Amino acid sequence: MQITPNEIKLDRELSDLDKFAIGFAKSISNHTKYVIVSGYVSILLGRTRGSEDIDMLIPETNGKGWIKIYRALEKAGYQCINAAAQDSFSYLKDGIAVRFAPKGSPVPNMEILFAEEDVQKLALSTKMTAVVGKDRIFISNLELQIAYKEIILGSPKDMEDARHLRAILGKAINMKKLKEYEGVLHEKQ
Amino acid sequence: MKNNEKNQEQRMAFIDFWANYVRTHDDKEWSRLQNIIINQTPGMTAEQFLEMKGHNTKVK
């Protein structure tokens, strides 16, 4: 694994979750920007825990723009498991995640939210590229992930995810950036 | 030390151990081991999944 400030390269054996994440990211990237955040970032980088879902943030769009994305995902072989097309936009506007899974199976699924809060917009604007074999996906900046999990989320699972990321980064961790994000998140509390 | 504190300490020690393994071994090697754990997807319906997640909404 090679970690630089804006990119991670890894040549891992793909898990079922990786294959889903890569395929879904390819489909949605034709229609919107995105960033994958939270647990999957740690799992991609080696954390030994499973997950049924992956968290994805996309920029806020209007109803027409969203329905276009919804239909494109359906066409690509995914189904929304918790909202019909006509309801899904209001879910997103209300901060409720809309979940897409491969047709015929509810897991794994992609939990999509509009990036409405400042920290979510920050995750989108500071995203980094993970080069996974021949594929590329956008994931959250690792220092932001660590700060968010330690300060905002704070459950044992999140603290363990953060510890894994700290250990993986080792000396490559950007302490200046981490402190900056910690400051932003302490203000938010 | 209480049992849950001891358990948590051991979990953290394992995370450090495993992260060091990831850092010092080939990606193919650690990911092959990791996949044994994370590829075990539970079979369930959408309704069961949403119930587990505490959602009361589903596609009509």
GROMACS .gro file of N, CA and C in nm, chain B residues 2-45:
model
  132
  191LYS      N    1  -1.166  -0.388   3.518
  191LYS     CA    2  -1.292  -0.455   3.488
  191LYS      C    3  -1.280  -0.531   3.357
  192ASN      N    4  -1.368  -0.635   3.343
  192ASN     CA    5  -1.360  -0.720   3.224
  192ASN      C    6  -1.378  -0.644   3.094
  193ASN      N    7  -1.478  -0.550   3.092
  193ASN     CA    8  -1.500  -0.479   2.965
  193ASN      C    9  -1.384  -0.388   2.929
  194GLU      N   10  -1.319  -0.333   3.031
  194GLU     CA   11  -1.201  -0.249   3.004
  194GLU      C   12  -1.087  -0.335   2.948
  195LYS      N   13  -1.074  -0.455   3.008
  195LYS     CA   14  -0.970  -0.545   2.963
  195LYS      C   15  -0.997  -0.592   2.819
  196ASN      N   16  -1.125  -0.622   2.792
  196ASN     CA   17  -1.162  -0.662   2.655
  196ASN      C   18  -1.130  -0.552   2.555
  197GLN      N   19  -1.164  -0.429   2.592
  197GLN     CA   20  -1.140  -0.316   2.503
  197GLN      C   21  -0.990  -0.297   2.478
  198GLU      N   22  -0.914  -0.314   2.584
  198GLU     CA   23  -0.768  -0.300   2.571
  198GLU      C   24  -0.713  -0.406   2.476
  199GLN      N   25  -0.767  -0.528   2.488
  199GLN     CA   26  -0.721  -0.636   2.401
  199GLN      C   27  -0.763  -0.613   2.257
  200ARG      N   28  -0.883  -0.557   2.238
  200ARG     CA   29  -0.929  -0.527   2.102
  200ARG      C   30  -0.838  -0.423   2.037
  201MET      N   31  -0.802  -0.321   2.115
  201MET     CA   32  -0.713  -0.216   2.063
  201MET      C   33  -0.574  -0.274   2.031
  202ALA      N   34  -0.529  -0.364   2.117
  202ALA     CA   35  -0.397  -0.426   2.093
  202ALA      C   36  -0.401  -0.507   1.963
  203PHE      N   37  -0.514  -0.575   1.938
  203PHE     CA   38  -0.525  -0.652   1.814
  203PHE      C   39  -0.526  -0.559   1.693
  204ILE      N   40  -0.596  -0.445   1.706
  204ILE     CA   41  -0.601  -0.350   1.595
  204ILE      C   42  -0.460  -0.301   1.561
  205ASP      N   43  -0.382  -0.272   1.664
  205ASP     CA   44  -0.243  -0.229   1.640
  205ASP      C   45  -0.162  -0.340   1.574
  206PHE      N   46  -0.181  -0.463   1.624
  206PHE     CA   47  -0.108  -0.578   1.569
  206PHE      C   48  -0.144  -0.597   1.421
  207TRP      N   49  -0.275  -0.594   1.393
  207TRP     CA   50  -0.320  -0.619   1.256
  207TRP      C   51  -0.278  -0.505   1.161
  208ALA      N   52  -0.289  -0.383   1.207
  208ALA     CA   53  -0.248  -0.269   1.123
  208ALA      C   54  -0.099  -0.280   1.089
  209ASN      N   55  -0.021  -0.326   1.184
  209ASN     CA   56   0.122  -0.345   1.158
  209ASN      C   57   0.143  -0.456   1.054
  210TYR      N   58   0.060  -0.560   1.062
  210TYR     CA   59   0.066  -0.669   0.965
  210TYR      C   60   0.035  -0.615   0.825
  211VAL      N   61  -0.070  -0.532   0.818
  211VAL     CA   62  -0.110  -0.473   0.688
  211VAL      C   63   0.004  -0.388   0.632
  212ARG      N   64   0.067  -0.310   0.720
  212ARG     CA   65   0.175  -0.220   0.675
  212ARG      C   66   0.299  -0.294   0.629
  213THR      N   67   0.318  -0.414   0.682
  213THR     CA   68   0.445  -0.483   0.657
  213THR      C   69   0.431  -0.604   0.564
  214HIS      N   70   0.312  -0.627   0.514
  214HIS     CA   71   0.293  -0.741   0.424
  214HIS      C   72   0.233  -0.694   0.292
  215ASP      N   73   0.251  -0.777   0.193
  215ASP     CA   74   0.198  -0.750   0.060
  215ASP      C   75   0.044  -0.735   0.066
  216ASP      N   76  -0.010  -0.642  -0.014
  216ASP     CA   77  -0.155  -0.618  -0.014
  216ASP      C   78  -0.236  -0.746  -0.041
  217LYS      N   79  -0.186  -0.826  -0.135
  217LYS     CA   80  -0.259  -0.948  -0.171
  217LYS      C   81  -0.267  -1.043  -0.050
  218GLU      N   82  -0.161  -1.043   0.029
  218GLU     CA   83  -0.153  -1.137   0.142
  218GLU      C   84  -0.250  -1.098   0.254
  219TRP      N   85  -0.243  -0.973   0.299
  219TRP     CA   86  -0.333  -0.935   0.410
  219TRP      C   87  -0.479  -0.932   0.366
  220SER      N   88  -0.502  -0.892   0.239
  220SER     CA   89  -0.642  -0.882   0.195
  220SER      C   90  -0.705  -1.021   0.179
  221ARG      N   91  -0.623  -1.120   0.142
  221ARG     CA   92  -0.676  -1.257   0.132
  221ARG      C   93  -0.725  -1.304   0.269
  222LEU      N   94  -0.649  -1.272   0.373
  222LEU     CA   95  -0.689  -1.309   0.510
  222LEU      C   96  -0.812  -1.227   0.553
  223GLN      N   97  -0.807  -1.099   0.524
  223GLN     CA   98  -0.919  -1.011   0.563
  223GLN      C   99  -1.049  -1.057   0.497
  224ASN      N  100  -1.041  -1.099   0.371
  224ASN     CA  101  -1.162  -1.139   0.298
  224ASN      C  102  -1.231  -1.261   0.358
  225ILE      N  103  -1.153  -1.344   0.425
  225ILE     CA  104  -1.215  -1.461   0.490
  225ILE      C  105  -1.321  -1.413   0.591
  226ILE      N  106  -1.290  -1.303   0.655
  226ILE     CA  107  -1.384  -1.247   0.755
  226ILE      C  108  -1.492  -1.163   0.689
  227ILE      N  109  -1.454  -1.075   0.598
  227ILE     CA  110  -1.553  -0.976   0.553
  227ILE      C  111  -1.642  -1.022   0.439
  228ASN      N  112  -1.612  -1.135   0.379
  228ASN     CA  113  -1.699  -1.184   0.270
  228ASN      C  114  -1.816  -1.267   0.319
  229GLN      N  115  -1.832  -1.275   0.450
  229GLN     CA  116  -1.943  -1.354   0.503
  229GLN      C  117  -2.068  -1.266   0.514
  230THR      N  118  -2.137  -1.251   0.402
  230THR     CA  119  -2.256  -1.166   0.398
  230THR      C  120  -2.379  -1.244   0.444
  231PRO      N  121  -2.454  -1.191   0.539
  231PRO     CA  122  -2.574  -1.261   0.582
  231PRO      C  123  -2.683  -1.256   0.475
  232GLY      N  124  -2.752  -1.367   0.454
  232GLY     CA  125  -2.864  -1.367   0.360
  232GLY      C  126  -2.987  -1.312   0.429
  233MET      N  127  -3.051  -1.213   0.370
  233MET     CA  128  -3.173  -1.156   0.430
  233MET      C  129  -3.252  -1.083   0.323
  234THR      N  130  -3.377  -1.058   0.354
  234THR     CA  131  -3.461  -0.982   0.262
  234THR      C  132  -3.443  -0.833   0.291
   0.00000   0.00000   0.00000
